[in-house]
mmCIF file of N, CA and C in Angstrom:
data_model
loop_
_atom_site.group_PDB
_atom_site.id
_atom_site.type_symbol
_atom_site.label_atom_id
_atom_site.label_comp_id
_atom_site.label_asym_id
_atom_site.label_seq_id
_atom_site.Cartn_x
_atom_site.Cartn_y
_atom_site.Cartn_z
ATOM 1 N N MET A 1 7.009 -9.634 17.484
ATOM 2 C CA MET A 1 8.198 -9.307 17.732
ATOM 3 C C MET A 1 8.762 -8.896 15.767
ATOM 4 N N ASN A 2 9.580 -7.704 15.167
ATOM 5 C CA ASN A 2 10.440 -7.944 14.501
ATOM 6 C C ASN A 2 11.803 -8.886 13.690
ATOM 7 N N ASP A 3 11.559 -8.798 12.544
ATOM 8 C CA ASP A 3 12.966 -9.824 12.248
ATOM 9 C C ASP A 3 14.044 -9.054 12.947
ATOM 10 N N PHE A 4 14.289 -7.539 13.580
ATOM 11 C CA PHE A 4 15.874 -7.451 13.144
ATOM 12 C C PHE A 4 15.380 -7.923 15.536
ATOM 13 N N SER A 5 14.948 -7.882 16.185
ATOM 14 C CA SER A 5 14.786 -8.113 17.035
ATOM 15 C C SER A 5 14.745 -9.871 17.351
ATOM 16 N N ALA A 6 14.580 -10.194 16.423
ATOM 17 C CA ALA A 6 14.431 -11.785 16.362
ATOM 18 C C ALA A 6 16.013 -12.057 16.004
ATOM 19 N N LYS A 7 16.747 -11.709 15.202
ATOM 20 C CA LYS A 7 18.266 -11.567 15.351
ATOM 21 C C LYS A 7 19.098 -11.493 16.246
ATOM 22 N N ILE A 8 18.467 -10.139 17.207
ATOM 23 C CA ILE A 8 19.170 -10.224 17.915
ATOM 24 C C ILE A 8 18.720 -11.170 18.836
ATOM 25 N N ASP A 9 17.724 -11.702 18.984
ATOM 26 C CA ASP A 9 17.435 -12.650 20.242
ATOM 27 C C ASP A 9 18.501 -13.851 19.737
ATOM 28 N N GLU A 10 18.375 -14.470 18.676
ATOM 29 C CA GLU A 10 19.344 -15.174 18.637
ATOM 30 C C GLU A 10 20.976 -15.176 18.514
ATOM 31 N N PHE A 11 21.573 -14.017 18.521
ATOM 32 C CA PHE A 11 22.750 -13.635 18.874
ATOM 33 C C PHE A 11 22.971 -13.887 20.052
ATOM 34 N N LEU A 12 22.163 -13.292 20.992
ATOM 35 C CA LEU A 12 22.436 -14.122 22.494
ATOM 36 C C LEU A 12 21.566 -15.034 23.273
ATOM 37 N N LYS A 13 21.515 -15.505 22.810
ATOM 38 C CA LYS A 13 20.500 -16.811 23.166
ATOM 39 C C LYS A 13 21.363 -17.378 24.163
ATOM 40 N N HIS A 14 22.774 -18.016 23.954
ATOM 41 C CA HIS A 14 23.608 -18.457 24.421
ATOM 42 C C HIS A 14 24.510 -17.700 25.584
ATOM 43 N N GLU A 15 24.312 -15.903 25.622
ATOM 44 C CA GLU A 15 24.496 -15.482 27.008
ATOM 45 C C GLU A 15 24.144 -15.780 27.797
ATOM 46 N N ILE A 16 25.105 -16.264 29.335
ATOM 47 C CA ILE A 16 24.616 -16.163 30.203
ATOM 48 C C ILE A 16 24.325 -14.857 31.504
ATOM 49 N N ASP A 17 25.296 -13.941 31.444
ATOM 50 C CA ASP A 17 24.786 -13.149 32.140
ATOM 51 C C ASP A 17 23.928 -12.256 31.755
ATOM 52 N N PRO A 18 23.334 -12.259 32.414
ATOM 53 C CA PRO A 18 21.834 -11.523 31.795
ATOM 54 C C PRO A 18 22.040 -9.737 32.106
ATOM 55 N N ALA A 19 23.208 -9.138 32.649
ATOM 56 C CA ALA A 19 22.884 -7.788 32.703
ATOM 57 C C ALA A 19 23.719 -7.893 31.132
ATOM 58 N N PHE A 20 25.114 -8.457 30.880
ATOM 59 C CA PHE A 20 25.368 -8.417 29.414
ATOM 60 C C PHE A 20 23.862 -8.036 28.544
ATOM 61 N N LYS A 21 23.485 -9.313 28.622
ATOM 62 C CA LYS A 21 22.334 -9.611 27.713
ATOM 63 C C LYS A 21 21.391 -7.892 27.241
ATOM 64 N N ARG A 22 21.217 -7.646 28.258
ATOM 65 C CA ARG A 22 19.909 -6.341 28.650
ATOM 66 C C ARG A 22 20.643 -5.323 27.696
ATOM 67 N N ARG A 23 22.014 -5.080 28.229
ATOM 68 C CA ARG A 23 22.769 -3.731 27.919
ATOM 69 C C ARG A 23 23.341 -4.282 26.362
ATOM 70 N N ALA A 24 23.142 -5.241 25.745
ATOM 71 C CA ALA A 24 23.340 -5.583 24.257
ATOM 72 C C ALA A 24 22.193 -5.401 23.661
ATOM 73 N N ARG A 25 21.289 -5.628 23.727
ATOM 74 C CA ARG A 25 19.462 -5.422 23.444
ATOM 75 C C ARG A 25 19.594 -4.222 23.544
ATOM 76 N N ILE A 26 19.649 -3.124 24.352
ATOM 77 C CA ILE A 26 19.737 -1.658 24.701
ATOM 78 C C ILE A 26 20.509 -1.522 22.955
ATOM 79 N N ILE A 27 21.948 -1.291 23.213
ATOM 80 C CA ILE A 27 22.123 -0.652 22.666
ATOM 81 C C ILE A 27 21.901 -1.462 21.214
ATOM 82 N N LEU A 28 21.918 -2.310 20.509
ATOM 83 C CA LEU A 28 21.530 -2.612 19.263
ATOM 84 C C LEU A 28 20.436 -2.134 18.770
ATOM 85 N N GLU A 29 19.371 -1.711 19.827
ATOM 86 C CA GLU A 29 17.887 -1.417 19.413
ATOM 87 C C GLU A 29 17.802 -0.284 19.227
ATOM 88 N N ASN A 30 18.739 0.849 20.140
ATOM 89 C CA ASN A 30 19.019 2.198 19.929
ATOM 90 C C ASN A 30 19.890 2.971 18.886
ATOM 91 N N LEU A 31 20.149 1.981 18.349
ATOM 92 C CA LEU A 31 21.686 2.015 17.039
ATOM 93 C C LEU A 31 20.410 2.802 16.404
ATOM 94 N N ASP A 32 19.654 1.780 16.149
ATOM 95 C CA ASP A 32 18.408 2.399 14.944
ATOM 96 C C ASP A 32 18.984 1.990 13.370
ATOM 97 N N LEU A 33 19.210 0.793 13.216
ATOM 98 C CA LEU A 33 19.955 0.396 11.907
ATOM 99 C C LEU A 33 18.825 -0.174 11.071
ATOM 100 N N LYS A 34 19.261 0.735 9.831
ATOM 101 C CA LYS A 34 18.749 0.195 8.850
ATOM 102 C C LYS A 34 19.209 -0.618 7.663
ATOM 103 N N GLY A 35 20.720 -0.648 7.556
ATOM 104 C CA GLY A 35 21.709 -1.144 6.891
ATOM 105 C C GLY A 35 22.387 -0.367 5.640
ATOM 106 N N GLY A 36 22.614 0.889 5.811
ATOM 107 C CA GLY A 36 23.731 0.921 5.099
ATOM 108 C C GLY A 36 24.381 2.335 6.027
ATOM 109 N N GLU A 37 24.324 2.131 7.239
ATOM 110 C CA GLU A 37 24.985 3.411 7.899
ATOM 111 C C GLU A 37 26.784 3.186 8.078
ATOM 112 N N SER A 38 27.286 3.821 9.108
ATOM 113 C CA SER A 38 28.772 3.493 9.148
ATOM 114 C C SER A 38 28.908 3.747 10.582
ATOM 115 N N VAL A 39 29.137 2.333 11.192
ATOM 116 C CA VAL A 39 29.432 2.469 13.136
ATOM 117 C C VAL A 39 30.693 2.951 13.249
ATOM 118 N N LEU A 40 31.085 3.049 14.448
ATOM 119 C CA LEU A 40 32.259 3.124 14.983
ATOM 120 C C LEU A 40 32.135 2.757 16.567
ATOM 121 N N ASP A 41 32.678 1.143 16.839
ATOM 122 C CA ASP A 41 32.907 0.887 18.057
ATOM 123 C C ASP A 41 33.701 1.309 18.708
ATOM 124 N N PHE A 42 33.415 2.661 19.773
ATOM 125 C CA PHE A 42 34.818 3.004 20.512
ATOM 126 C C PHE A 42 35.014 2.234 21.471
ATOM 127 N N GLY A 43 36.596 1.645 21.565
ATOM 128 C CA GLY A 43 36.864 0.972 22.957
ATOM 129 C C GLY A 43 36.102 -0.409 22.264
ATOM 130 N N CYS A 44 35.988 -1.073 21.134
ATOM 131 C CA CYS A 44 35.479 -2.180 21.053
ATOM 132 C C CYS A 44 35.694 -3.598 21.201
ATOM 133 N N GLY A 45 36.782 -3.181 22.180
ATOM 134 C CA GLY A 45 37.329 -4.728 22.802
ATOM 135 C C GLY A 45 37.458 -6.284 21.936
ATOM 136 N N ARG A 46 36.714 -7.134 22.169
ATOM 137 C CA ARG A 46 37.304 -8.377 21.158
ATOM 138 C C ARG A 46 36.431 -8.605 20.264
ATOM 139 N N GLY A 47 35.195 -7.393 20.082
ATOM 140 C CA GLY A 47 34.242 -7.049 18.784
ATOM 141 C C GLY A 47 33.308 -7.936 18.488
ATOM 142 N N PHE A 48 32.457 -7.782 20.169
ATOM 143 C CA PHE A 48 31.117 -8.472 20.058
ATOM 144 C C PHE A 48 30.099 -8.009 19.399
ATOM 145 N N TYR A 49 29.976 -6.264 19.522
ATOM 146 C CA TYR A 49 28.716 -5.808 18.924
ATOM 147 C C TYR A 49 29.204 -5.517 17.483
ATOM 148 N N LEU A 50 30.357 -5.828 16.670
ATOM 149 C CA LEU A 50 30.998 -5.352 15.727
ATOM 150 C C LEU A 50 30.787 -6.808 15.061
ATOM 151 N N LYS A 51 31.214 -8.271 15.721
ATOM 152 C CA LYS A 51 30.184 -9.315 14.836
ATOM 153 C C LYS A 51 29.062 -9.050 14.665
ATOM 154 N N THR A 52 27.961 -8.581 15.691
ATOM 155 C CA THR A 52 26.772 -9.030 15.762
ATOM 156 C C THR A 52 25.883 -8.141 14.306
ATOM 157 N N ILE A 53 26.254 -6.707 14.533
ATOM 158 C CA ILE A 53 25.744 -6.340 13.468
ATOM 159 C C ILE A 53 26.327 -6.392 12.325
ATOM 160 N N SER A 54 27.736 -7.324 11.782
ATOM 161 C CA SER A 54 27.924 -7.473 10.844
ATOM 162 C C SER A 54 26.945 -8.381 10.220
ATOM 163 N N ARG A 55 26.422 -9.786 11.231
ATOM 164 C CA ARG A 55 26.110 -10.812 10.647
ATOM 165 C C ARG A 55 24.441 -10.250 10.634
ATOM 166 N N ILE A 56 23.689 -9.192 11.153
ATOM 167 C CA ILE A 56 22.436 -8.818 11.156
ATOM 168 C C ILE A 56 22.586 -7.979 9.737
ATOM 169 N N PHE A 57 23.800 -7.168 9.412
ATOM 170 C CA PHE A 57 23.579 -5.932 8.426
ATOM 171 C C PHE A 57 24.602 -6.004 7.875
ATOM 172 N N PRO A 58 25.226 -6.902 6.623
ATOM 173 C CA PRO A 58 26.271 -7.171 6.298
ATOM 174 C C PRO A 58 26.934 -6.111 4.942
ATOM 175 N N LYS A 59 26.198 -5.332 5.186
ATOM 176 C CA LYS A 59 26.150 -4.014 4.237
ATOM 177 C C LYS A 59 26.725 -2.622 4.702
ATOM 178 N N ILE A 60 26.931 -2.898 6.253
ATOM 179 C CA ILE A 60 27.163 -1.834 7.217
ATOM 180 C C ILE A 60 29.294 -1.667 6.944
ATOM 181 N N ALA A 61 29.178 -0.329 6.856
ATOM 182 C CA ALA A 61 30.559 -0.265 7.358
ATOM 183 C C ALA A 61 31.416 -0.334 8.819
ATOM 184 N N LEU A 62 31.758 -1.059 9.366
ATOM 185 C CA LEU A 62 31.929 -1.225 10.135
ATOM 186 C C LEU A 62 33.568 -1.075 10.860
ATOM 187 N N THR A 63 33.941 -0.168 11.827
ATOM 188 C CA THR A 63 35.065 0.092 12.684
ATOM 189 C C THR A 63 35.076 0.255 14.199
ATOM 190 N N GLY A 64 35.960 -0.611 14.245
ATOM 191 C CA GLY A 64 36.343 -1.006 15.886
ATOM 192 C C GLY A 64 37.494 -0.316 16.348
ATOM 193 N N VAL A 65 37.639 0.516 17.090
ATOM 194 C CA VAL A 65 38.724 1.025 17.559
ATOM 195 C C VAL A 65 39.027 0.968 19.464
ATOM 196 N N ASP A 66 40.351 0.565 19.802
ATOM 197 C CA ASP A 66 40.849 0.157 20.775
ATOM 198 C C ASP A 66 42.426 0.598 20.786
ATOM 199 N N ILE A 67 42.710 0.832 21.949
ATOM 200 C CA ILE A 67 44.031 1.374 22.689
ATOM 201 C C ILE A 67 44.760 0.151 23.078
ATOM 202 N N ASN A 68 44.256 -1.111 23.355
ATOM 203 C CA ASN A 68 44.506 -2.454 23.673
ATOM 204 C C ASN A 68 44.773 -2.758 22.482
ATOM 205 N N SER A 69 45.973 -2.934 21.948
ATOM 206 C CA SER A 69 46.635 -4.194 21.070
ATOM 207 C C SER A 69 46.417 -5.345 21.207
ATOM 208 N N GLU A 70 45.786 -6.022 22.634
ATOM 209 C CA GLU A 70 45.860 -7.796 22.846
ATOM 210 C C GLU A 70 44.480 -7.950 22.581
ATOM 211 N N TYR A 71 43.451 -6.528 22.945
ATOM 212 C CA TYR A 71 42.068 -6.592 22.527
ATOM 213 C C TYR A 71 41.729 -6.931 21.340
ATOM 214 N N LEU A 72 42.447 -6.254 20.463
ATOM 215 C CA LEU A 72 42.490 -5.689 19.208
ATOM 216 C C LEU A 72 42.614 -7.419 18.138
ATOM 217 N N LYS A 73 44.079 -7.911 18.613
ATOM 218 C CA LYS A 73 43.927 -9.208 18.496
ATOM 219 C C LYS A 73 43.103 -10.596 18.381
ATOM 220 N N LYS A 74 42.449 -10.324 20.091
ATOM 221 C CA LYS A 74 41.483 -10.829 20.285
ATOM 222 C C LYS A 74 40.464 -10.747 18.578
ATOM 223 N N ALA A 75 40.245 -9.438 19.227
ATOM 224 C CA ALA A 75 38.800 -9.006 17.962
ATOM 225 C C ALA A 75 38.995 -9.777 16.369
ATOM 226 N N GLN A 76 40.533 -9.297 16.308
ATOM 227 C CA GLN A 76 41.139 -9.775 14.648
ATOM 228 C C GLN A 76 41.021 -11.459 14.600
ATOM 229 N N ASN A 77 40.597 -12.199 15.978
ATOM 230 C CA ASN A 77 40.687 -13.361 15.480
ATOM 231 C C ASN A 77 39.077 -13.946 15.483
ATOM 232 N N TYR A 78 38.454 -12.762 16.131
ATOM 233 C CA TYR A 78 36.542 -13.380 16.563
ATOM 234 C C TYR A 78 36.509 -12.878 15.792
ATOM 235 N N LEU A 79 36.690 -11.719 14.757
ATOM 236 C CA LEU A 79 36.000 -11.149 13.486
ATOM 237 C C LEU A 79 36.505 -11.713 11.999
ATOM 238 N N GLU A 80 37.005 -12.919 12.194
ATOM 239 C CA GLU A 80 37.949 -13.529 11.137
ATOM 240 C C GLU A 80 37.199 -13.559 9.493
ATOM 241 N N GLY A 81 37.335 -13.237 8.867
ATOM 242 C CA GLY A 81 36.281 -13.686 7.351
ATOM 243 C C GLY A 81 35.109 -12.426 7.338
ATOM 244 N N LEU A 82 35.362 -11.556 8.193
ATOM 245 C CA LEU A 82 33.847 -10.586 8.497
ATOM 246 C C LEU A 82 34.748 -8.904 7.858
ATOM 247 N N ASP A 83 33.964 -8.017 7.257
ATOM 248 C CA ASP A 83 34.223 -7.201 6.495
ATOM 249 C C ASP A 83 34.726 -5.957 7.722
ATOM 250 N N VAL A 84 35.353 -6.157 8.394
ATOM 251 C CA VAL A 84 35.508 -4.871 9.428
ATOM 252 C C VAL A 84 36.671 -4.093 9.874
ATOM 253 N N GLU A 85 37.067 -3.244 9.768
ATOM 254 C CA GLU A 85 38.670 -2.243 10.025
ATOM 255 C C GLU A 85 38.572 -1.917 11.539
ATOM 256 N N LEU A 86 39.574 -2.730 11.882
ATOM 257 C CA LEU A 86 40.043 -2.319 12.956
ATOM 258 C C LEU A 86 41.481 -1.664 13.300
ATOM 259 N N VAL A 87 40.956 -1.049 14.107
ATOM 260 C CA VAL A 87 42.319 0.208 14.471
ATOM 261 C C VAL A 87 42.651 0.713 15.518
ATOM 262 N N ASN A 88 44.330 0.617 16.023
ATOM 263 C CA ASN A 88 45.087 0.399 17.233
ATOM 264 C C ASN A 88 44.944 2.086 17.251
ATOM 265 N N ALA A 89 44.098 2.882 18.546
ATOM 266 C CA ALA A 89 44.432 4.286 18.660
ATOM 267 C C ALA A 89 43.922 4.498 19.827
ATOM 268 N N ASP A 90 44.291 5.662 20.381
ATOM 269 C CA ASP A 90 43.539 6.421 21.495
ATOM 270 C C ASP A 90 42.296 7.133 21.286
ATOM 271 N N VAL A 91 41.537 6.562 21.756
ATOM 272 C CA VAL A 91 40.103 7.383 21.764
ATOM 273 C C VAL A 91 40.018 8.565 21.742
ATOM 274 N N THR A 92 40.948 9.034 22.378
ATOM 275 C CA THR A 92 40.941 10.752 22.458
ATOM 276 C C THR A 92 41.441 11.096 21.516
ATOM 277 N N LYS A 93 42.682 10.898 20.456
ATOM 278 C CA LYS A 93 42.845 11.412 19.232
ATOM 279 C C LYS A 93 42.464 10.687 18.427
ATOM 280 N N LEU A 94 41.259 10.384 18.379
ATOM 281 C CA LEU A 94 40.621 9.165 16.851
ATOM 282 C C LEU A 94 41.312 9.764 15.420
ATOM 283 N N PRO A 95 41.910 8.639 14.826
ATOM 284 C CA PRO A 95 42.454 9.149 13.490
ATOM 285 C C PRO A 95 41.718 9.211 12.158
ATOM 286 N N PHE A 96 40.402 9.516 12.765
ATOM 287 C CA PHE A 96 39.155 9.993 11.244
ATOM 288 C C PHE A 96 38.607 10.677 10.786
ATOM 289 N N PRO A 97 39.111 12.008 9.859
ATOM 290 C CA PRO A 97 38.012 12.496 9.378
ATOM 291 C C PRO A 97 37.232 12.949 10.227
ATOM 292 N N ASP A 98 36.158 14.194 10.653
ATOM 293 C CA ASP A 98 35.421 15.105 11.087
ATOM 294 C C ASP A 98 34.287 14.050 10.550
ATOM 295 N N LEU A 99 32.559 14.226 11.021
ATOM 296 C CA LEU A 99 31.868 13.493 10.333
ATOM 297 C C LEU A 99 31.807 12.543 9.688
ATOM 298 N N SER A 100 32.718 11.502 10.069
ATOM 299 C CA SER A 100 32.927 10.112 9.537
ATOM 300 C C SER A 100 32.246 9.296 9.825
ATOM 301 N N PHE A 101 30.662 9.175 11.237
ATOM 302 C CA PHE A 101 30.153 7.814 10.728
ATOM 303 C C PHE A 101 28.915 8.393 11.316
ATOM 304 N N ASN A 102 28.119 7.349 11.112
ATOM 305 C CA ASN A 102 26.584 7.840 11.345
ATOM 306 C C ASN A 102 26.434 7.260 13.019
ATOM 307 N N ARG A 103 26.685 6.325 12.725
ATOM 308 C CA ARG A 103 26.670 5.486 14.529
ATOM 309 C C ARG A 103 27.665 5.120 15.144
ATOM 310 N N VAL A 104 27.569 5.762 16.490
ATOM 311 C CA VAL A 104 28.873 5.548 17.958
ATOM 312 C C VAL A 104 28.126 4.758 18.526
ATOM 313 N N ILE A 105 29.368 3.389 19.003
ATOM 314 C CA ILE A 105 28.403 2.579 20.070
ATOM 315 C C ILE A 105 29.795 2.972 21.377
ATOM 316 N N ALA A 106 29.436 3.558 22.314
ATOM 317 C CA ALA A 106 30.836 3.038 23.691
ATOM 318 C C ALA A 106 30.293 2.309 24.481
ATOM 319 N N SER A 107 30.064 1.582 24.553
ATOM 320 C CA SER A 107 29.829 0.714 25.847
ATOM 321 C C SER A 107 31.136 0.311 26.907
ATOM 322 N N GLU A 108 30.575 0.573 28.101
ATOM 323 C CA GLU A 108 31.336 0.441 29.109
ATOM 324 C C GLU A 108 32.839 0.727 28.967
ATOM 325 N N VAL A 109 33.496 2.229 28.558
ATOM 326 C CA VAL A 109 34.930 2.846 27.877
ATOM 327 C C VAL A 109 34.819 3.615 28.526
ATOM 328 N N LEU A 110 34.106 4.802 28.577
ATOM 329 C CA LEU A 110 34.221 5.884 28.858
ATOM 330 C C LEU A 110 35.023 5.918 30.233
ATOM 331 N N GLU A 111 35.003 4.938 31.436
ATOM 332 C CA GLU A 111 34.877 4.870 32.844
ATOM 333 C C GLU A 111 36.654 4.689 32.889
ATOM 334 N N HIS A 112 36.530 4.068 31.616
ATOM 335 C CA HIS A 112 38.619 3.654 31.434
ATOM 336 C C HIS A 112 39.432 4.866 31.095
ATOM 337 N N ILE A 113 38.402 5.884 30.651
ATOM 338 C CA ILE A 113 39.261 7.105 29.980
ATOM 339 C C ILE A 113 40.137 8.079 30.752
ATOM 340 N N ARG A 114 40.968 8.802 30.911
ATOM 341 C CA ARG A 114 41.432 9.576 31.709
ATOM 342 C C ARG A 114 40.650 10.487 31.785
ATOM 343 N N ASP A 115 40.864 11.164 31.070
ATOM 344 C CA ASP A 115 40.030 12.331 29.774
ATOM 345 C C ASP A 115 38.854 12.096 29.048
ATOM 346 N N ASP A 116 37.967 11.621 30.099
ATOM 347 C CA ASP A 116 36.638 11.595 29.387
ATOM 348 C C ASP A 116 35.707 12.689 28.518
ATOM 349 N N ARG A 117 36.104 13.846 29.094
ATOM 350 C CA ARG A 117 35.981 15.086 28.321
ATOM 351 C C ARG A 117 35.834 15.093 26.477
ATOM 352 N N LYS A 118 37.678 14.600 26.745
ATOM 353 C CA LYS A 118 38.321 14.781 25.269
ATOM 354 C C LYS A 118 37.620 13.197 24.615
ATOM 355 N N ALA A 119 37.600 12.170 24.860
ATOM 356 C CA ALA A 119 36.537 10.933 24.463
ATOM 357 C C ALA A 119 35.571 11.327 23.896
ATOM 358 N N LEU A 120 34.273 12.434 24.470
ATOM 359 C CA LEU A 120 33.047 12.534 24.079
ATOM 360 C C LEU A 120 33.463 13.738 22.875
ATOM 361 N N GLU A 121 34.149 14.783 23.441
ATOM 362 C CA GLU A 121 34.763 15.740 22.267
ATOM 363 C C GLU A 121 34.891 14.632 20.987
ATOM 364 N N GLU A 122 35.712 13.996 20.667
ATOM 365 C CA GLU A 122 35.946 12.729 19.498
ATOM 366 C C GLU A 122 34.832 11.997 18.759
ATOM 367 N N ILE A 123 34.151 11.889 19.741
ATOM 368 C CA ILE A 123 32.725 10.790 19.035
ATOM 369 C C ILE A 123 32.131 12.293 18.892
ATOM 370 N N SER A 124 32.035 12.991 19.140
ATOM 371 C CA SER A 124 31.049 14.331 18.592
ATOM 372 C C SER A 124 31.587 15.068 17.044
ATOM 373 N N ARG A 125 33.366 14.931 16.953
ATOM 374 C CA ARG A 125 33.964 15.387 15.960
ATOM 375 C C ARG A 125 33.006 14.551 14.944
ATOM 376 N N VAL A 126 33.263 13.124 15.342
ATOM 377 C CA VAL A 126 33.411 12.401 14.346
ATOM 378 C C VAL A 126 31.479 11.404 13.565
ATOM 379 N N LEU A 127 30.668 11.868 14.818
ATOM 380 C CA LEU A 127 29.355 11.832 14.561
ATOM 381 C C LEU A 127 28.954 12.793 13.274
ATOM 382 N N LYS A 128 28.595 12.241 12.328
ATOM 383 C CA LYS A 128 27.547 12.468 11.328
ATOM 384 C C LYS A 128 26.815 13.786 12.142
ATOM 385 N N PRO A 129 25.680 14.593 11.561
ATOM 386 C CA PRO A 129 24.953 15.261 12.090
ATOM 387 C C PRO A 129 23.590 14.287 12.029
ATOM 388 N N GLY A 130 22.602 13.879 12.774
ATOM 389 C CA GLY A 130 21.839 13.150 12.859
ATOM 390 C C GLY A 130 21.637 11.932 13.074
ATOM 391 N N GLY A 131 23.538 11.437 13.316
ATOM 392 C CA GLY A 131 24.146 10.649 14.025
ATOM 393 C C GLY A 131 23.461 10.392 15.090
ATOM 394 N N ILE A 132 23.589 8.641 15.820
ATOM 395 C CA ILE A 132 22.832 8.496 16.844
ATOM 396 C C ILE A 132 24.336 7.901 17.632
ATOM 397 N N ALA A 133 24.843 8.194 19.254
ATOM 398 C CA ALA A 133 25.949 7.887 19.673
ATOM 399 C C ALA A 133 25.271 6.903 21.178
ATOM 400 N N VAL A 134 25.545 5.691 21.257
ATOM 401 C CA VAL A 134 24.994 5.077 22.386
ATOM 402 C C VAL A 134 25.982 4.346 23.332
ATOM 403 N N PHE A 135 25.566 5.245 24.375
ATOM 404 C CA PHE A 135 26.599 4.836 25.705
ATOM 405 C C PHE A 135 26.213 4.243 26.622
ATOM 406 N N THR A 136 27.051 3.154 27.854
ATOM 407 C CA THR A 136 26.830 2.702 28.291
ATOM 408 C C THR A 136 28.008 2.644 29.638
ATOM 409 N N SER A 137 27.320 2.644 30.477
ATOM 410 C CA SER A 137 28.510 2.201 31.691
ATOM 411 C C SER A 137 28.164 1.626 32.898
ATOM 412 N N PRO A 138 28.960 1.258 33.637
ATOM 413 C CA PRO A 138 28.749 0.409 34.875
ATOM 414 C C PRO A 138 27.996 1.200 36.120
ATOM 415 N N ALA A 139 26.745 0.374 36.303
ATOM 416 C CA ALA A 139 26.399 1.101 37.790
ATOM 417 C C ALA A 139 26.818 0.439 39.167
ATOM 418 N N TYR A 140 28.441 1.264 39.172
ATOM 419 C CA TYR A 140 28.783 1.069 40.261
ATOM 420 C C TYR A 140 29.223 2.386 41.423
ATOM 421 N N MET A 141 28.325 2.571 42.435
ATOM 422 C CA MET A 141 28.044 3.683 43.050
ATOM 423 C C MET A 141 29.818 4.365 42.957
ATOM 424 N N TRP A 142 30.936 3.412 43.193
ATOM 425 C CA TRP A 142 31.781 4.185 43.205
ATOM 426 C C TRP A 142 32.361 4.945 41.783
ATOM 427 N N LEU A 143 31.945 5.070 41.039
ATOM 428 C CA LEU A 143 32.403 5.661 39.671
ATOM 429 C C LEU A 143 31.866 6.701 39.354
#
């Protein structure tokens, strides 16, 4: 087990939901972070991924975006003292220049967006060439 994997284990050791734990590990490992990237958490909610990445890689530029201002208030409290930018915005109209981020996380969010095609276009627009975007969605048959 490498150091990054051990740190992920440390952050997830108290997580009681095995599905969330598995999903979080997959997301964090597939971001292939080295320490100098810029990361956008697309629909960041309370900021779990932002906090975890910040603790493992303090020099990574982190941005979370969510349309729900209540979630962003929770994220602001949860991320207190960490260098993370939080932006209240519609993910189909991101307020960032083209090619702004090396990595994008979109976990359990696309199924909540009416125009998911536009959201994917926005991710593509802000992702730098060679960047990595990691997506997850629930495995509910009705979706």
